[in-house]
């Protein structure tokens, strides 16, 4: 708008009074919507190189993700069914609710050398820790400070026992996982470190070190584990882990860490107490021993996804290049304009 | 014009707003008010004045007796209150008004639903926050505006006026003035209320007022006090009488009342009332009795806001909103149905399922259901909880964003340098804020001619005197000073110079030497005398020189009087009884014995003057069609013939013509006229009709004096503008009151018509002939399908038969195929009819542009109304949606701003649908993995902030600022406007594409982390944070991909928005009492998080990117090509290139 600028600046020669009186909008690049701007357009060159760059980045990332996943050694043992004595299997719920001994022995074989730290997880399937009723049934302020131990309104029906508030209240705490595992390798006990399995931030700020369990599991129905009333919540790491509710219905929770390497061919004997009732909703229980990589656990999905996307981009780059070579269009060719394509303004 | 009375009446009543009509055939003589004595009838009030005011419709005012006046009815006092709220009423009233918007009601209903304990999805704070935020912002805005109104009200109410009280005039604040009081107003004072004039400083009762504040007209208007009250008012104490007037109404040109004093009944009309807001000018003082005060004054009643219209795009959009509601219902139904199935299959286990625990065993003995109301209710609750969670599927924030965007767009339109008019010092005005984007879709343009295409600055061009044409011009650079005359040592000069014909000037200087010279003198005397112009003598810097400024309501008359002055006939003084004309330095006084004002039926005006030589002469001036019928053809046949020929030539040149005639009246004739005039003007019923009849009786057997031709100059840039608009595929219709020849010639000079167009003229006098010619035209248009373009010219008489008739269809068909339509001799009410004819038959957008009161109906009828703020008052501007100074600004308005606004708004709507739907779908997918309960992994605060903070700002900024093409290329290639006309920026197809993309994108965002984290230790909050950030990044990058101009504001908005979202997520996660405490830090530590994010971003946008490129490269739109041209090629070269190819096609309309 150079002419425009010229005329408006030419007008400044007027006396200042006339200028003040004038309603002429003050000229600026902003008000005239002429701010300097970059106007990229998608040219074949740009698009093809974008696809190439994406594929060049994605394919290696996919490969290293896959490698990372392959590096992870994982032993998964589903025990929910096997740990119920065969005669009781017709009514698993009755068994688990009954008083019969729940101990169960499992043997795991290490098929590949596992470097420490080896994480011990329990995995639950079909357990909806993200169920709306469930996730709401907690009192975060109660967990932090004894002052708020009466804030239990969200915790129903696990809010109080005989008029006394339950600490920690709510369904989540109530249903705390209570299967226990005792591991031994080649008949020597294998230490499972249960310290520092929860987030540091949770231990330090979310779960108070002056809050002690009260009236826990004193209701008419016992959901899961009991807590030692003499240990403050900030030290109850199993609870802290459990209360980080899982996002998905199939999830693992950290049980502990084995801080020695396991060699190929080692057998691990697990003595577990099968207490936790997932049978009423046909949930599966698994014990998992797993190493981790820098990318996390064993999951090929991301690697495959990266390879796929990278592959598609490479293919598209190739296809567009061919299309560009075979059927190019001159950019800015006016003959493509609608009023030039069908002259005569075809009605 | 012999029409049956009923029809005729309806015309005149509809003309009540059109008194400012400037088309030569209707108001060329301009004067509306009878100036003679107390005859206060207005032709426009014909239908009104024939009725008596019924008692129940009247208000009774006892003059100078406010107590008695207000005894039975307490009339509104004079304090005004434009402010809407007081301190106490603000909250309830403001809330009430805000909740008039459906959007807010939706918000409210959702928020209320959420408060039910069974449905409480979000916490209190989170659910109320968005609504509270919006309400608060609007309330602050309203409060500020109201505060300003309060302030101005206070100033206004405390102004002082002189009120007659206790036998003297005392100063009193405006707010205490009551109906019935007598008020004295002095020169240059503003009137505090509407009052009926009782007396003025002028012995004849004339008063001059300026109505700028009322209707924007800066010229002086005359108002009169009744003769009967003039003397009585000297002794106000004994003044005894009452006024019976109509109830307050908003018609500023109408007033109807009777006054009874001393048992005599007088009728009052609009010329007897002066209105609040007017200023008294050229009159020392005026006395009046208050009839309407405060909020009941006509000024206040007219004080209404801008019209409210709804844009086409918004109407279209509502269809998709309904579709989205159906989606919403479908999603909620799915959630409810799957939940129902799950509950049913697990109904026996619900008591014990660890994460459900239906029974509360603390209640003995059996326990009771906790928060479970039975299967049916659970489904019901799930459904409504889903509605609450998915509420933003209906993009309520879109309505608010759209309002903000329109305000921004309006700001840039008003600030546009290209649309600033230097001559009237007016910038563009955006009065309606709802229809910016409609400017990009205009298909039909209806334009007034006078004042819109032309300047409405009349310039006297030619005279034809006694059949002889005088159209020579003195050279432009002539040294001559222009006419001036010295009176009593003071030089008087007309304010405006008129270029004169030297030979004619010479002739007039000869005095009455020859017959020719005598005729010329007579001619200019008629021009100087036969009008309603008020001369105002103003001082200049030189004390010895005074300027004579002619004020009047008709620019034609002004031009004629200035012309007369240039030839030595300087009108110097006008009172109601006489006029003083300086004829070549000799002062001559003429008594004004009678005046018949102009009315649109007679199409002429006349004045009866007692000349200095004691003869009585009748001067008549009017449109040729009405004048030739009252000429004495027997005696002056040859002159008439010559004049007719000359007139034809004038109008072919596009000049406006008037004919002047006169007749000497003998005593008997005058007496006869006088008595019938007196009788007519005092008649109570049908006064206007009677007066017209009196006028008609005397205006006969005239001797032709001459004819004038006035040029109404085209505004600057009009031909180019019309050409641009035509190339842009806009059909231009010009509606004018001018004669056919004048109209056609203007059509050519404005390039509306071109030589290679075939003209079809419809000019019929009966229904049958009209039908015949239309059908013929239709057949001929349908026959030739080649690209010969056709121009349709139709006149007002034919339109009478066409409108409201089945012929409308035929006319529409013909008009559709014509590239230009010219309607001449159109009456104001027909203008709206023509617009309606097109509007009702097509879904295309119509725009009407005009400047006068006669265009108001048309402006209101059209989808978009544009007012020219020019010479003719502000009526058109007040009714318009957009107002600007010049016709040519339409080009930047439509082709540039309209194009931008349409494209921006279209994109913004689609994008808003998309961004909300993506989010809702992410929430929905998650429900499938939470046992079909409405858990959200994304925190409730993020859900609420998503549409308010995380993603809203960039769309608003882009909606205001992005430009798909530069201004230059849009102006140089008007065809690019077709994008809007073909609705390419927003359509159902685009909507569906967007929705498919939405489903893909939401699925990618949701499922990539789902599979990547399946069976891992990931917790809800961490995954929720990943989803939140991924959604925000993707949605903003999606926008970034479509941004065309990256200036720093766009960068700031988009990247800033992502950063702001991240900050919000972090802030939410450092609150220890929320379950998600520290989650974002935990998850962002892991590589997995970043790998997921990268995979999501690329995967979601990949298909869109590829398809966008393919479409743009292989199926390029016009805009895309133009962008390539803009970017890749130097400007001059493609312009020629595209230009030549463009020029081959005259008519680019493709549909």
mmCIF file with all atom_site columns, C-alpha atoms in Angstrom, chain A residues 73-75 109-114 263-266:
data_model
loop_
_atom_site.group_PDB
_atom_site.id
_atom_site.type_symbol
_atom_site.label_atom_id
_atom_site.label_alt_id
_atom_site.label_comp_id
_atom_site.label_asym_id
_atom_site.label_entity_id
_atom_site.label_seq_id
_atom_site.pdbx_PDB_ins_code
_atom_site.Cartn_x
_atom_site.Cartn_y
_atom_site.Cartn_z
_atom_site.occupancy
_atom_site.B_iso_or_equiv
_atom_site.pdbx_formal_charge
_atom_site.auth_seq_id
_atom_site.auth_comp_id
_atom_site.auth_asym_id
_atom_site.auth_atom_id
_atom_site.pdbx_PDB_model_num
ATOM 1  C CA . UNK A 1 73  ? 13.219 -59.175 30.044 1.00 0.00 ? 73  UNK A CA 1
ATOM 2  C CA . UNK A 1 74  ? 9.882  -59.938 31.515 1.00 0.00 ? 74  UNK A CA 1
ATOM 3  C CA . UNK A 1 75  ? 8.495  -62.912 33.377 1.00 0.00 ? 75  UNK A CA 1
ATOM 4  C CA . UNK A 1 109 ? 12.155 -69.728 35.276 1.00 0.00 ? 109 UNK A CA 1
ATOM 5  C CA . UNK A 1 110 ? 14.440 -66.989 34.112 1.00 0.00 ? 110 UNK A CA 1
ATOM 6  C CA . UNK A 1 111 ? 14.948 -67.452 30.393 1.00 0.00 ? 111 UNK A CA 1
ATOM 7  C CA . UNK A 1 112 ? 17.316 -64.588 29.862 1.00 0.00 ? 112 UNK A CA 1
ATOM 8  C CA . UNK A 1 113 ? 19.718 -62.827 32.084 1.00 0.00 ? 113 UNK A CA 1
ATOM 9  C CA . UNK A 1 114 ? 18.028 -60.029 34.014 1.00 0.00 ? 114 UNK A CA 1
ATOM 10 C CA . UNK A 1 263 ? 20.813 -65.344 35.493 1.00 0.00 ? 263 UNK A CA 1
ATOM 11 C CA . UNK A 1 264 ? 19.454 -67.330 32.646 1.00 0.00 ? 264 UNK A CA 1
ATOM 12 C CA . UNK A 1 265 ? 18.091 -70.588 33.934 1.00 0.00 ? 265 UNK A CA 1
ATOM 13 C CA . UNK A 1 266 ? 17.533 -69.438 37.477 1.00 0.00 ? 266 UNK A CA 1
#
